[in-house]
Coordinates of N, CA and C in Angstrom, one line a residue:
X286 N 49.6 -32.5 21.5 CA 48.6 -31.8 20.8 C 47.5 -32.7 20.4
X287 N 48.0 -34.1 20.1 CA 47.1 -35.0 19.6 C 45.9 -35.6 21.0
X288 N 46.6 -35.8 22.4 CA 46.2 -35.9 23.2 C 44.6 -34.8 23.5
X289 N 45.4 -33.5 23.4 CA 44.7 -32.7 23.2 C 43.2 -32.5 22.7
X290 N 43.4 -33.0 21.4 CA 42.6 -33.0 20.1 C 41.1 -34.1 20.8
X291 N 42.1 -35.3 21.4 CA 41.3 -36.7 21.9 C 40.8 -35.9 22.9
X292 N 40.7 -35.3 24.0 CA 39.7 -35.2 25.0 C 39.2 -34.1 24.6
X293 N 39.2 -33.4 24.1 CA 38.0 -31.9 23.5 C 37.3 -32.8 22.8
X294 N 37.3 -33.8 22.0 CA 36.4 -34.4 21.2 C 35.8 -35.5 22.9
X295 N 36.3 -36.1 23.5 CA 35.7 -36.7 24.1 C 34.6 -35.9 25.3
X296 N 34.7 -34.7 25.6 CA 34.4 -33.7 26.1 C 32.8 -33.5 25.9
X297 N 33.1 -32.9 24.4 CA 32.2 -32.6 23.4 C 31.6 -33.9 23.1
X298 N 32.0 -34.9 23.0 CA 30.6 -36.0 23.0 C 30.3 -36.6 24.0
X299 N 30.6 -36.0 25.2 CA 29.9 -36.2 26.8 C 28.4 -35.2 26.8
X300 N 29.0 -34.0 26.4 CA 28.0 -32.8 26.4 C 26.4 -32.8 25.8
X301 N 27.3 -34.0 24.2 CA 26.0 -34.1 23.3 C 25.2 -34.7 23.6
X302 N 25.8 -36.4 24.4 CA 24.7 -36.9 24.8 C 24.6 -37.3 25.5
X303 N 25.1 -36.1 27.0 CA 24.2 -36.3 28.1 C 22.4 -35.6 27.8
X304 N 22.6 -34.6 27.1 CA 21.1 -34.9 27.4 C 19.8 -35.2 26.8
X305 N 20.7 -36.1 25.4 CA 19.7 -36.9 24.9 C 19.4 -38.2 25.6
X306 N 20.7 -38.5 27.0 CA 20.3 -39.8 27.6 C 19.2 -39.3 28.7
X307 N 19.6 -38.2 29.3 CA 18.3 -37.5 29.7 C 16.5 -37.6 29.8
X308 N 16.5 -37.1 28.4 CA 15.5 -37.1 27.6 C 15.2 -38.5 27.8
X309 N 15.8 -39.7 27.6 CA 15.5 -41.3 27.6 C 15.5 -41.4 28.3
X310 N 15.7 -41.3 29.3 CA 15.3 -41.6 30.9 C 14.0 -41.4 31.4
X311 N 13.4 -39.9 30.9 CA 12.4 -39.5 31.1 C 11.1 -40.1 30.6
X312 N 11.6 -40.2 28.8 CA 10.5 -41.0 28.0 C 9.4 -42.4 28.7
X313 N 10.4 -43.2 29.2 CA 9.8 -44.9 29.9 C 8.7 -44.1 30.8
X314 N 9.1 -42.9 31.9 CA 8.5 -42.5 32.9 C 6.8 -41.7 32.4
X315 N 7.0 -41.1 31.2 CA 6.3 -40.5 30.7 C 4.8 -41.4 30.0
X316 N 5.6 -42.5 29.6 CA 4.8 -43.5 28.7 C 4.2 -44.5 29.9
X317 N 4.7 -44.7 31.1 CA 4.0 -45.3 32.0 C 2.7 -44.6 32.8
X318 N 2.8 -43.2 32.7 CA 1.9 -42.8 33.7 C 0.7 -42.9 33.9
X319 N 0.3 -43.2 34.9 CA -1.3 -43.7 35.0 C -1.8 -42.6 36.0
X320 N -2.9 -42.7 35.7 CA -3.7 -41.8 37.1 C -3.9 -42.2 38.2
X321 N -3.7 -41.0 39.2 CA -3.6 -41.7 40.4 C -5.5 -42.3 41.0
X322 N -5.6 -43.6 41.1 CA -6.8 -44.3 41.3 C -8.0 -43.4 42.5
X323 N -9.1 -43.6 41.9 CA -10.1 -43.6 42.7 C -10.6 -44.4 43.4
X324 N -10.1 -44.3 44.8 CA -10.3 -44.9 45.8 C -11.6 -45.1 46.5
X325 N -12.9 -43.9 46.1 CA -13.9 -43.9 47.2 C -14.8 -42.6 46.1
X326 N -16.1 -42.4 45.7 CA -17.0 -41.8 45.8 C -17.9 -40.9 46.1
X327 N -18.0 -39.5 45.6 CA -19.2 -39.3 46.5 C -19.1 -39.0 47.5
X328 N -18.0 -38.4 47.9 CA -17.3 -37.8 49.1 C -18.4 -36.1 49.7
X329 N -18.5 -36.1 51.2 CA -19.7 -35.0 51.3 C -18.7 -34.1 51.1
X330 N -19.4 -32.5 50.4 CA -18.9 -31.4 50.5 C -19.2 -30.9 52.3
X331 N -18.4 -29.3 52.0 CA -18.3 -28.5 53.5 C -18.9 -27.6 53.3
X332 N -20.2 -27.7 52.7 CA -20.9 -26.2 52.4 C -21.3 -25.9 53.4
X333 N -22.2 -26.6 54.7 CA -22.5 -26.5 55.9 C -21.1 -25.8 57.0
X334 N -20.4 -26.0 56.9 CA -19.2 -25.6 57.9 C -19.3 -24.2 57.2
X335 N -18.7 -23.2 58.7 CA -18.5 -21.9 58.0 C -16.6 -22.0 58.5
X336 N -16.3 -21.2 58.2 CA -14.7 -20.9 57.6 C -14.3 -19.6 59.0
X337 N -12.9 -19.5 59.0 CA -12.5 -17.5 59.5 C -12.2 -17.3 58.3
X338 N -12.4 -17.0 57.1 CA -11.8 -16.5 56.1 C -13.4 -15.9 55.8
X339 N -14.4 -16.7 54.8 CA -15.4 -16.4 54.5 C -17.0 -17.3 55.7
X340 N -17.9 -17.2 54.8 CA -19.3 -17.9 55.6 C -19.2 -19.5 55.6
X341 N -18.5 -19.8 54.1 CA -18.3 -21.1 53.6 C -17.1 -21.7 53.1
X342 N -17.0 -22.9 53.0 CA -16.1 -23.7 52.3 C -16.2 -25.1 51.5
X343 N -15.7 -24.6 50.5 CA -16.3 -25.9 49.7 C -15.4 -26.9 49.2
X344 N -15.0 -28.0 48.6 CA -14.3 -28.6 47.7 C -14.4 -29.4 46.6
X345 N -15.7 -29.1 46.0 CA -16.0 -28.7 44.9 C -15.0 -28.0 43.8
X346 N -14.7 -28.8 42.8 CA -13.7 -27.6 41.5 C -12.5 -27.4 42.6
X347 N -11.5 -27.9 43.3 CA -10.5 -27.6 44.0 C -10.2 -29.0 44.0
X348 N -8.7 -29.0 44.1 CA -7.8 -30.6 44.8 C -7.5 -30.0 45.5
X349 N -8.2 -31.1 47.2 CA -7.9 -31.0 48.2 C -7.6 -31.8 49.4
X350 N -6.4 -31.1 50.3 CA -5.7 -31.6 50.9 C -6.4 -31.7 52.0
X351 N -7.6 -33.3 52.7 CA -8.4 -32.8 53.9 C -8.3 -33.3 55.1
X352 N -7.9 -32.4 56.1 CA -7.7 -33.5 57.4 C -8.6 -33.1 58.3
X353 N -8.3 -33.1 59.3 CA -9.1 -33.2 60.7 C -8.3 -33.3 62.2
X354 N -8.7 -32.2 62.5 CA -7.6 -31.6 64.1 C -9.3 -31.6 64.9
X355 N -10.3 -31.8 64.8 CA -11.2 -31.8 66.0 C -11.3 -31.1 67.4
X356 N -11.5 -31.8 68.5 CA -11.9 -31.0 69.8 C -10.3 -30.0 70.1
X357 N -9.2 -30.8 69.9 CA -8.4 -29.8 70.3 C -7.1 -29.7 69.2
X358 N -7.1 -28.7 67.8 CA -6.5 -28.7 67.3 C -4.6 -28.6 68.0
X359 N -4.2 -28.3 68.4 CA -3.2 -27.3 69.1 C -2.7 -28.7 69.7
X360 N -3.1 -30.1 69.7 CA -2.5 -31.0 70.1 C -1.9 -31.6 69.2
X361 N -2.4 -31.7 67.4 CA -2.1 -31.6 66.5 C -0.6 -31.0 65.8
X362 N -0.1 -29.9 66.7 CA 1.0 -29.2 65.9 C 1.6 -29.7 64.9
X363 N 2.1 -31.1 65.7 CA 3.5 -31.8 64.6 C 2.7 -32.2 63.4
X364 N 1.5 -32.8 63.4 CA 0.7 -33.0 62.6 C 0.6 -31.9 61.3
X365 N 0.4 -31.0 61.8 CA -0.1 -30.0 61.2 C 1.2 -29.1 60.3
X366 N 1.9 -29.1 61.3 CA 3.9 -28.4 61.0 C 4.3 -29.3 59.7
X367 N 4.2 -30.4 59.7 CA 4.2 -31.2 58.7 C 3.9 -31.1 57.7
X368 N 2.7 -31.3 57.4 CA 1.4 -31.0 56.3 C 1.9 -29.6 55.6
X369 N 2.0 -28.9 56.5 CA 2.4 -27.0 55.8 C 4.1 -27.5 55.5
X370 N 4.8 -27.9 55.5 CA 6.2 -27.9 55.4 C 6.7 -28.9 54.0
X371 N 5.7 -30.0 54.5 CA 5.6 -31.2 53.4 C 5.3 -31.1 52.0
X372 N 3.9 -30.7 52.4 CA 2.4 -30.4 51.0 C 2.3 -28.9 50.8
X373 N 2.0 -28.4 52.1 CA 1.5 -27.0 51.6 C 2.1 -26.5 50.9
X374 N 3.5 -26.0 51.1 CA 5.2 -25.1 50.7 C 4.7 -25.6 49.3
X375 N 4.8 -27.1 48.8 CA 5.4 -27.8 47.9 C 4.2 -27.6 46.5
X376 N 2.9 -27.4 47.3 CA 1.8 -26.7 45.9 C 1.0 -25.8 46.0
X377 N 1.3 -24.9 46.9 CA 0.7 -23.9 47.3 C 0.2 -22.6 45.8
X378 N 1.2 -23.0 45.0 CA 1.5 -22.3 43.8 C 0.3 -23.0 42.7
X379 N -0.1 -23.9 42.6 CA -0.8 -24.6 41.6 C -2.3 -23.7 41.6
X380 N -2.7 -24.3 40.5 CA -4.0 -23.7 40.6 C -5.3 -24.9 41.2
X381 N -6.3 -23.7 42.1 CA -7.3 -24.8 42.4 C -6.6 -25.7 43.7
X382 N -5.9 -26.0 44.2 CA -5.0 -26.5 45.5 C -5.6 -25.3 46.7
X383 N -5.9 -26.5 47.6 CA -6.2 -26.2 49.0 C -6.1 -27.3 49.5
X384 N -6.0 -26.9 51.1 CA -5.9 -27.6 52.0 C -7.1 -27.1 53.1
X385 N -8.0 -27.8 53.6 CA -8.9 -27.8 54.5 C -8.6 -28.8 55.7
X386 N -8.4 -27.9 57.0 CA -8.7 -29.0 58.1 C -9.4 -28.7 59.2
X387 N -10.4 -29.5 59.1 CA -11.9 -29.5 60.2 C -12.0 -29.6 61.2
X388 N -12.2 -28.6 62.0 CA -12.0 -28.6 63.4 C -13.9 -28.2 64.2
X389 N -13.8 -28.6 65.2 CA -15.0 -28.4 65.8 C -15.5 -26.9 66.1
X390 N -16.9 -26.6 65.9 CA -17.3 -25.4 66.3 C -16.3 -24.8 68.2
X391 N -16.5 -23.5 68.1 CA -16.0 -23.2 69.5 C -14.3 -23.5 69.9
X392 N -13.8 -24.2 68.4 CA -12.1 -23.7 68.8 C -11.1 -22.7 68.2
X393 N -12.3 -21.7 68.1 CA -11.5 -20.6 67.4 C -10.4 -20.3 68.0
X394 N -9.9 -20.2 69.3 CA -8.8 -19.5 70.0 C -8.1 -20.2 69.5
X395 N -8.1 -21.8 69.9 CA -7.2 -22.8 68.9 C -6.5 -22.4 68.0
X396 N -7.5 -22.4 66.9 CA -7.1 -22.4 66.0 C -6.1 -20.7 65.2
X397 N -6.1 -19.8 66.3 CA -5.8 -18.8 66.0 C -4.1 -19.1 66.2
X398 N -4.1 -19.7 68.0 CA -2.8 -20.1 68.2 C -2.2 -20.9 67.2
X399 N -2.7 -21.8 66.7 CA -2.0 -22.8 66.0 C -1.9 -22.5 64.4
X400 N -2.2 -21.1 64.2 CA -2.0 -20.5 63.0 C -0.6 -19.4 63.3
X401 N -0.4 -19.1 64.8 CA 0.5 -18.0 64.6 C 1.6 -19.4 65.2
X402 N 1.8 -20.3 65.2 CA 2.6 -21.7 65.0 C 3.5 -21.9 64.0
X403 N 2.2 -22.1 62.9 CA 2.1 -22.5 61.2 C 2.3 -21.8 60.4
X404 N 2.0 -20.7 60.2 CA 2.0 -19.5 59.5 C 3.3 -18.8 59.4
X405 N 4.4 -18.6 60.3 CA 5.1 -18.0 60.5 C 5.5 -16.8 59.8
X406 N 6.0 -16.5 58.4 CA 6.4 -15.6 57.8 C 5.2 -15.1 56.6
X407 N 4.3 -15.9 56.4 CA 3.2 -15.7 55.4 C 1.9 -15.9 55.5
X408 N 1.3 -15.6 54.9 CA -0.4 -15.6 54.9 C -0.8 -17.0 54.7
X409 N -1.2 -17.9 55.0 CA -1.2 -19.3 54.0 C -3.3 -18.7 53.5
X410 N -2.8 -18.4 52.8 CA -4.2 -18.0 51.9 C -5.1 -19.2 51.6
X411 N -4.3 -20.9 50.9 CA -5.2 -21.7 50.4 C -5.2 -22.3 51.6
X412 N -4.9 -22.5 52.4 CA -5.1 -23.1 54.1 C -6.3 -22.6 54.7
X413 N -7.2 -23.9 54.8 CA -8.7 -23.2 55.5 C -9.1 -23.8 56.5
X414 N -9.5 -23.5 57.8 CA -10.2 -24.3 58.9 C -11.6 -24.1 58.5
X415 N -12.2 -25.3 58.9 CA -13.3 -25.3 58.6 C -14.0 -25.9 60.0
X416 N -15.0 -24.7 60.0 CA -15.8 -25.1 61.6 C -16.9 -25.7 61.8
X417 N -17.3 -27.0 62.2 CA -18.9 -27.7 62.2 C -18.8 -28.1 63.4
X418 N -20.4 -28.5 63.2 CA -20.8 -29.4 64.7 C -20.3 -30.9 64.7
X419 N -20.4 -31.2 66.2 CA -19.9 -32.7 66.2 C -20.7 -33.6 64.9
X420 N -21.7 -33.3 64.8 CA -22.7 -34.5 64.2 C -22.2 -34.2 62.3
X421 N -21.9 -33.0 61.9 CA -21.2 -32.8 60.8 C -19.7 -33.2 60.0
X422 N -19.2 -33.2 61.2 CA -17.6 -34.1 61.4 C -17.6 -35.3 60.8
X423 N -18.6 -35.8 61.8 CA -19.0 -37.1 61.9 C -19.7 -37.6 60.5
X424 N -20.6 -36.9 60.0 CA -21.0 -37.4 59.0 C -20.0 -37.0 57.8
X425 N -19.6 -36.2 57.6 CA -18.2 -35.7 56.5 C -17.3 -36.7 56.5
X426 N -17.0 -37.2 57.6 CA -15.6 -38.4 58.0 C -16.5 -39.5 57.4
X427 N -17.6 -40.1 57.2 CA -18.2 -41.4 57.2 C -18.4 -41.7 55.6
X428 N -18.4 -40.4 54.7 CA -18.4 -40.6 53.7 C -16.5 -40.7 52.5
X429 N -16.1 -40.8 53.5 CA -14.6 -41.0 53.1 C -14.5 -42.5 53.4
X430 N -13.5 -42.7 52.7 CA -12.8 -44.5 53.0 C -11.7 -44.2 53.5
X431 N -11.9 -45.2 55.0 CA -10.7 -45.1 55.5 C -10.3 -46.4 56.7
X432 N -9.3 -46.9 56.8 CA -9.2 -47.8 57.7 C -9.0 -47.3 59.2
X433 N -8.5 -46.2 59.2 CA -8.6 -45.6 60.8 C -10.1 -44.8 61.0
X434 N -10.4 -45.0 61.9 CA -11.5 -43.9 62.8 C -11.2 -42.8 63.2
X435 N -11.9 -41.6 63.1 CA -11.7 -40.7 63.9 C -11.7 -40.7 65.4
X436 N -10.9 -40.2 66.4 CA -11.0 -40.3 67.4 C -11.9 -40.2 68.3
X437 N -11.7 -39.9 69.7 CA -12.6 -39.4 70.4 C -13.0 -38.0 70.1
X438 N -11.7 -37.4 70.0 CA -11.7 -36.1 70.5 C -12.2 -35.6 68.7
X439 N -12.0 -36.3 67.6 CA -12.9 -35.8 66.3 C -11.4 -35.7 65.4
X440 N -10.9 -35.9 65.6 CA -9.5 -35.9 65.0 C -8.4 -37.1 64.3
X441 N -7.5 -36.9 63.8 CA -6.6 -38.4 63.1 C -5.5 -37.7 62.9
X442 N -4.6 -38.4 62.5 CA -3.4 -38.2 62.1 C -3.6 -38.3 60.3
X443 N -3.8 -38.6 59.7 CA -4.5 -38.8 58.6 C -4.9 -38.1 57.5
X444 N -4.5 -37.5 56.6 CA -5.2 -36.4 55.5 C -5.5 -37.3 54.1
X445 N -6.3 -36.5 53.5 CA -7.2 -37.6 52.1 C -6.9 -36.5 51.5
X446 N -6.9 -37.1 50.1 CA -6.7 -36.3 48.8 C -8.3 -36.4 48.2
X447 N -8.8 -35.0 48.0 CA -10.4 -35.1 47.4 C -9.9 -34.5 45.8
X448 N -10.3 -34.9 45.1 CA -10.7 -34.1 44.2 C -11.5 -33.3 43.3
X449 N -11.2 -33.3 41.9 CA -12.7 -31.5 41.8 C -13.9 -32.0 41.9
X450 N -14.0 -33.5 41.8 CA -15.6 -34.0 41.3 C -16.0 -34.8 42.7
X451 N -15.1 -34.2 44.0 CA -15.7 -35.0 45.0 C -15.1 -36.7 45.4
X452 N -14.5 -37.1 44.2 CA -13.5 -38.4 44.5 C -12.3 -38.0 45.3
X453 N -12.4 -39.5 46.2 CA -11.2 -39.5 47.0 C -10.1 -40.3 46.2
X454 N -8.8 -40.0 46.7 CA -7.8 -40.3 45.1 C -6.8 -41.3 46.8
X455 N -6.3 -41.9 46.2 CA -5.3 -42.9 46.8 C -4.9 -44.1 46.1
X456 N -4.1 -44.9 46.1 CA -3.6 -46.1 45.7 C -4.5 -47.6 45.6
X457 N -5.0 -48.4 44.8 CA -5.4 -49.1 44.9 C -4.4 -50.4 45.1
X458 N -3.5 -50.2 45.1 CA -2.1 -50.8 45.0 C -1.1 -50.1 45.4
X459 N -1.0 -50.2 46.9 CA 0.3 -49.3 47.7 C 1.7 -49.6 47.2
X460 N 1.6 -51.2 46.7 CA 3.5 -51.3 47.2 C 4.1 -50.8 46.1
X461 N 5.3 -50.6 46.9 CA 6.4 -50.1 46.0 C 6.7 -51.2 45.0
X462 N 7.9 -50.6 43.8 CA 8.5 -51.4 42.9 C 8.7 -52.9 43.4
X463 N 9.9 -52.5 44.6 CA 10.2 -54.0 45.5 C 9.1 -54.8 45.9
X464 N 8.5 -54.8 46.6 CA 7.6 -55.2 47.2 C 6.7 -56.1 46.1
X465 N 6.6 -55.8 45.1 CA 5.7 -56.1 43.8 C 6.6 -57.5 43.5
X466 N 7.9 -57.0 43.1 CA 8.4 -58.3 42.8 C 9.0 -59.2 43.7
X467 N 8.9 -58.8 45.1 CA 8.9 -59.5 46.2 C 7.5 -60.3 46.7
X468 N 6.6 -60.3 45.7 CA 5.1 -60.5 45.9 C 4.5 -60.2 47.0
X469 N 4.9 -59.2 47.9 CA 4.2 -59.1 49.3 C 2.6 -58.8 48.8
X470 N 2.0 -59.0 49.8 CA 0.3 -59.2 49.9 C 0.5 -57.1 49.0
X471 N -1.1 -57.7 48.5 CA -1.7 -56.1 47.5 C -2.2 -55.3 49.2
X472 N -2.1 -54.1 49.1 CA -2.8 -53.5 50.1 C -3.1 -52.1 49.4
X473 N -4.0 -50.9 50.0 CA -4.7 -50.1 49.4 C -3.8 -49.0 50.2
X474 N -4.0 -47.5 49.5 CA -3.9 -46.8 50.0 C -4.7 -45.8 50.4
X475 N -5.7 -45.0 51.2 CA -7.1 -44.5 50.9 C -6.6 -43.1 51.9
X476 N -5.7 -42.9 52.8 CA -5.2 -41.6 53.0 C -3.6 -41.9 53.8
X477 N -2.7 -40.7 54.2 CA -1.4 -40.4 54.3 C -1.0 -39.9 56.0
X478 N -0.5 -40.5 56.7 CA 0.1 -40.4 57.8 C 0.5 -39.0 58.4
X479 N 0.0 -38.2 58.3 CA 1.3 -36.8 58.5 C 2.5 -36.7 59.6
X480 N 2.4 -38.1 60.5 CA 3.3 -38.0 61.5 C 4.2 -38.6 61.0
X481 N 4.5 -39.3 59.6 CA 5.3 -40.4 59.3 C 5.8 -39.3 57.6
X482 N 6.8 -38.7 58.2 CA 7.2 -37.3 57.2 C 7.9 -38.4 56.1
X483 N 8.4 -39.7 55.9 CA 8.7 -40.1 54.8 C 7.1 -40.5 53.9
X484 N 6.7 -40.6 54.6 CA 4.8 -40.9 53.8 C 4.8 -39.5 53.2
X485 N 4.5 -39.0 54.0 CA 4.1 -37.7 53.5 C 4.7 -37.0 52.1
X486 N 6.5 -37.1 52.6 CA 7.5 -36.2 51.6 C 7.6 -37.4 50.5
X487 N 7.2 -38.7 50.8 CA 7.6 -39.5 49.2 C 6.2 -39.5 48.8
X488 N 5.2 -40.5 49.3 CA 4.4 -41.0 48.7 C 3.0 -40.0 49.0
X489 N 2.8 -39.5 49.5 CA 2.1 -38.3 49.3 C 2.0 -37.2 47.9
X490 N 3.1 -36.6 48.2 CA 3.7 -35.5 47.5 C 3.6 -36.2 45.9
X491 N 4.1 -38.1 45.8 CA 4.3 -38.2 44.4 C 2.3 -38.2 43.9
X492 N 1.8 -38.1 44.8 CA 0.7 -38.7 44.5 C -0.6 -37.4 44.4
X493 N -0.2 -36.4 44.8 CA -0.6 -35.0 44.7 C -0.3 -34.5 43.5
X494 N 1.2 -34.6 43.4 CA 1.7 -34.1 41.2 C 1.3 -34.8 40.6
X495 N 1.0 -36.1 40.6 CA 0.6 -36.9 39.5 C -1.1 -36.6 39.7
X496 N -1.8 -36.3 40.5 CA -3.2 -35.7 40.5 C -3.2 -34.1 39.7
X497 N -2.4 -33.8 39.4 CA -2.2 -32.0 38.9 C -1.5 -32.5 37.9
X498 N -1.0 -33.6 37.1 CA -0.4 -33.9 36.1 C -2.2 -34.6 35.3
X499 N -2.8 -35.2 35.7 CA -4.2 -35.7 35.1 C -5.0 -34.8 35.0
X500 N -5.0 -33.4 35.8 CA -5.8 -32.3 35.3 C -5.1 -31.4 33.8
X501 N -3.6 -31.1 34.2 CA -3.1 -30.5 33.4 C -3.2 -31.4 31.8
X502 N -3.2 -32.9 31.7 CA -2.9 -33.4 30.6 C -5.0 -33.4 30.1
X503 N -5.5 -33.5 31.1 CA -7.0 -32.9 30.6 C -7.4 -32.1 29.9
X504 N -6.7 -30.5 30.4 CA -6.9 -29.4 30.0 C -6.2 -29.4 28.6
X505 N -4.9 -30.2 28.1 CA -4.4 -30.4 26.9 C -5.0 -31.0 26.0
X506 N -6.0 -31.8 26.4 CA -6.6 -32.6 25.8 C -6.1 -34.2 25.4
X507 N -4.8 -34.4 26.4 CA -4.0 -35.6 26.0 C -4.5 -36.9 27.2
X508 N -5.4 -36.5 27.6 CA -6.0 -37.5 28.6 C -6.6 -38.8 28.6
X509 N -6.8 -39.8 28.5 CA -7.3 -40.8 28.0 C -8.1 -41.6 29.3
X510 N -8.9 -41.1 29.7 CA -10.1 -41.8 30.9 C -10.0 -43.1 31.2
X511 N -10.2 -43.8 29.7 CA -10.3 -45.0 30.3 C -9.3 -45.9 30.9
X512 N -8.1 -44.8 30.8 CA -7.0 -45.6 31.9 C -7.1 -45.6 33.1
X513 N -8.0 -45.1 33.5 CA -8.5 -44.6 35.1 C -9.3 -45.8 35.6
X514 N -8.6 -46.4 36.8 CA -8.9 -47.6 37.5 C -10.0 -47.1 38.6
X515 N -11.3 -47.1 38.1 CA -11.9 -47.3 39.0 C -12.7 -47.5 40.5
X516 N -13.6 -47.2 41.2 CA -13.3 -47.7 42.3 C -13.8 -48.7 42.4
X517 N -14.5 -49.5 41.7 CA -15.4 -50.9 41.4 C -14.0 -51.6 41.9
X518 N -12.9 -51.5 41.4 CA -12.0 -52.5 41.3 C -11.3 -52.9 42.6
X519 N -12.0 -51.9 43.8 CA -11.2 -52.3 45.2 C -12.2 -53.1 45.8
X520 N -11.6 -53.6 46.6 CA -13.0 -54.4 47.5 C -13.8 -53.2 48.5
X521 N -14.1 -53.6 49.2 CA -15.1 -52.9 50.1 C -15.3 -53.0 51.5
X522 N -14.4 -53.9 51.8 CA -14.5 -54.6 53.3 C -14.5 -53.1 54.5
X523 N -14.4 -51.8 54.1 CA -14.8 -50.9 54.7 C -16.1 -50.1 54.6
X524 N -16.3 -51.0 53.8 CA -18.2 -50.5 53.6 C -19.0 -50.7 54.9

């Protein structure tokens, strides 16, 4: 009976404070968070590109998810299967979230197939192609920071996070925890692999909610700007 008496009580103070250790687990994570850095400026809008949905598309007042499938989307799939499976599925729900990717005037058929691909069971409503001329691409891609080029064909493997004011958002400081106290060299992060599904599904994804966690703590009024590391603070050697 006494035995008894000893594990109901040990039971019951497993219950109590598991989830006050919980709670403490979460607090450290809470009290560290910083915003995800401003990588680049002054990013061009797509008001010129017309859309199959509407005339226009913008990304203005939207976080967005922006890549680029060029002369031949449809060679892109995995690229693209990714992105919708990884990102899309995972904030499709948020507010103000879209995904835009820019493809060249004249691949509508393309882009029809590689929506009955992608799409499979649903509408992807915040999913937009956006259609311009070569010389548009070109100039939209040039005001982004980035260490790869677009290709021949107008395309990358590659998606950037914009946000509502036109800033491109990425890491000013890629490495991980390890890496930090392994002192390996500082390197940047200024856009996300889509062929490299652990980029995508870790450091992507963490770097999209913590962008929807600095709007949300905005709108609360618990935001504090000046913790926001600037883009002054990166070098430039892609200028």
């Amino acid at each position: 009976m006494k035995a008894d008496k000893v594990k109901r009580n040990i039971v019951l103070g497993i219950l109590f404070f598991l989830p006050v250790a919980f709670l403490l687990m979460l607090y450290p994570a809470k009290h560290n968070y910083e915003p995800l850095n401003v990588v680049n400026e002054k990013v061009s809008d797509t008001k010129g590109f017309y859309t199959d949905r509407a005339d226009s598309i913008v990304l203005k007042n939207h976080i967005t998810v922006l890549g680029f499938l060029g002369k031949s989307p449809l060679d892109k799939m995995i690229s693209a299967s990714n992105l919708k499976e990884l990102v899309y599925d995972k904030f499709k729900g948020f507010k103000n979230f879209q995904i835009v990717i820019v493809v060249l005037e004249g691949t509508e058929e393309d882009v029809k197939a590689l929506k009955k691909e992608i799409n499979t069971y649903e509408d992807l409503k915040f999913w937009h192609y956006a259609f311009g001329t070569e010389g548009q691409i070109k100039m939209l891609f040039n005001t982004l920071k980035s260490k790869e080029r677009l290709s021949e064909d107008l395309s990358t493997n590659n998606v950037f996070i914009i946000d509502k004011d036109l800033n491109q958002r990425g890491r000013i400081d890629g490495r991980t925890e390890r890496e930090i106290e392994d002192k390996k060299p500082v390197f940047s992060v200024y856009s996300y692999n889509t062929i490299e599904v652990s980029e995508i599904k870790n450091m992507m994804s963490d770097d999209v909610r913590v962008l929807f966690t600095e709007y949300r703590q905005k709108r609360e009024g618990k935001f504090d700007d000046s913790n926001t590391r600037r883009s002054k603070e990166i070098n430039k050697d892609n200028e």
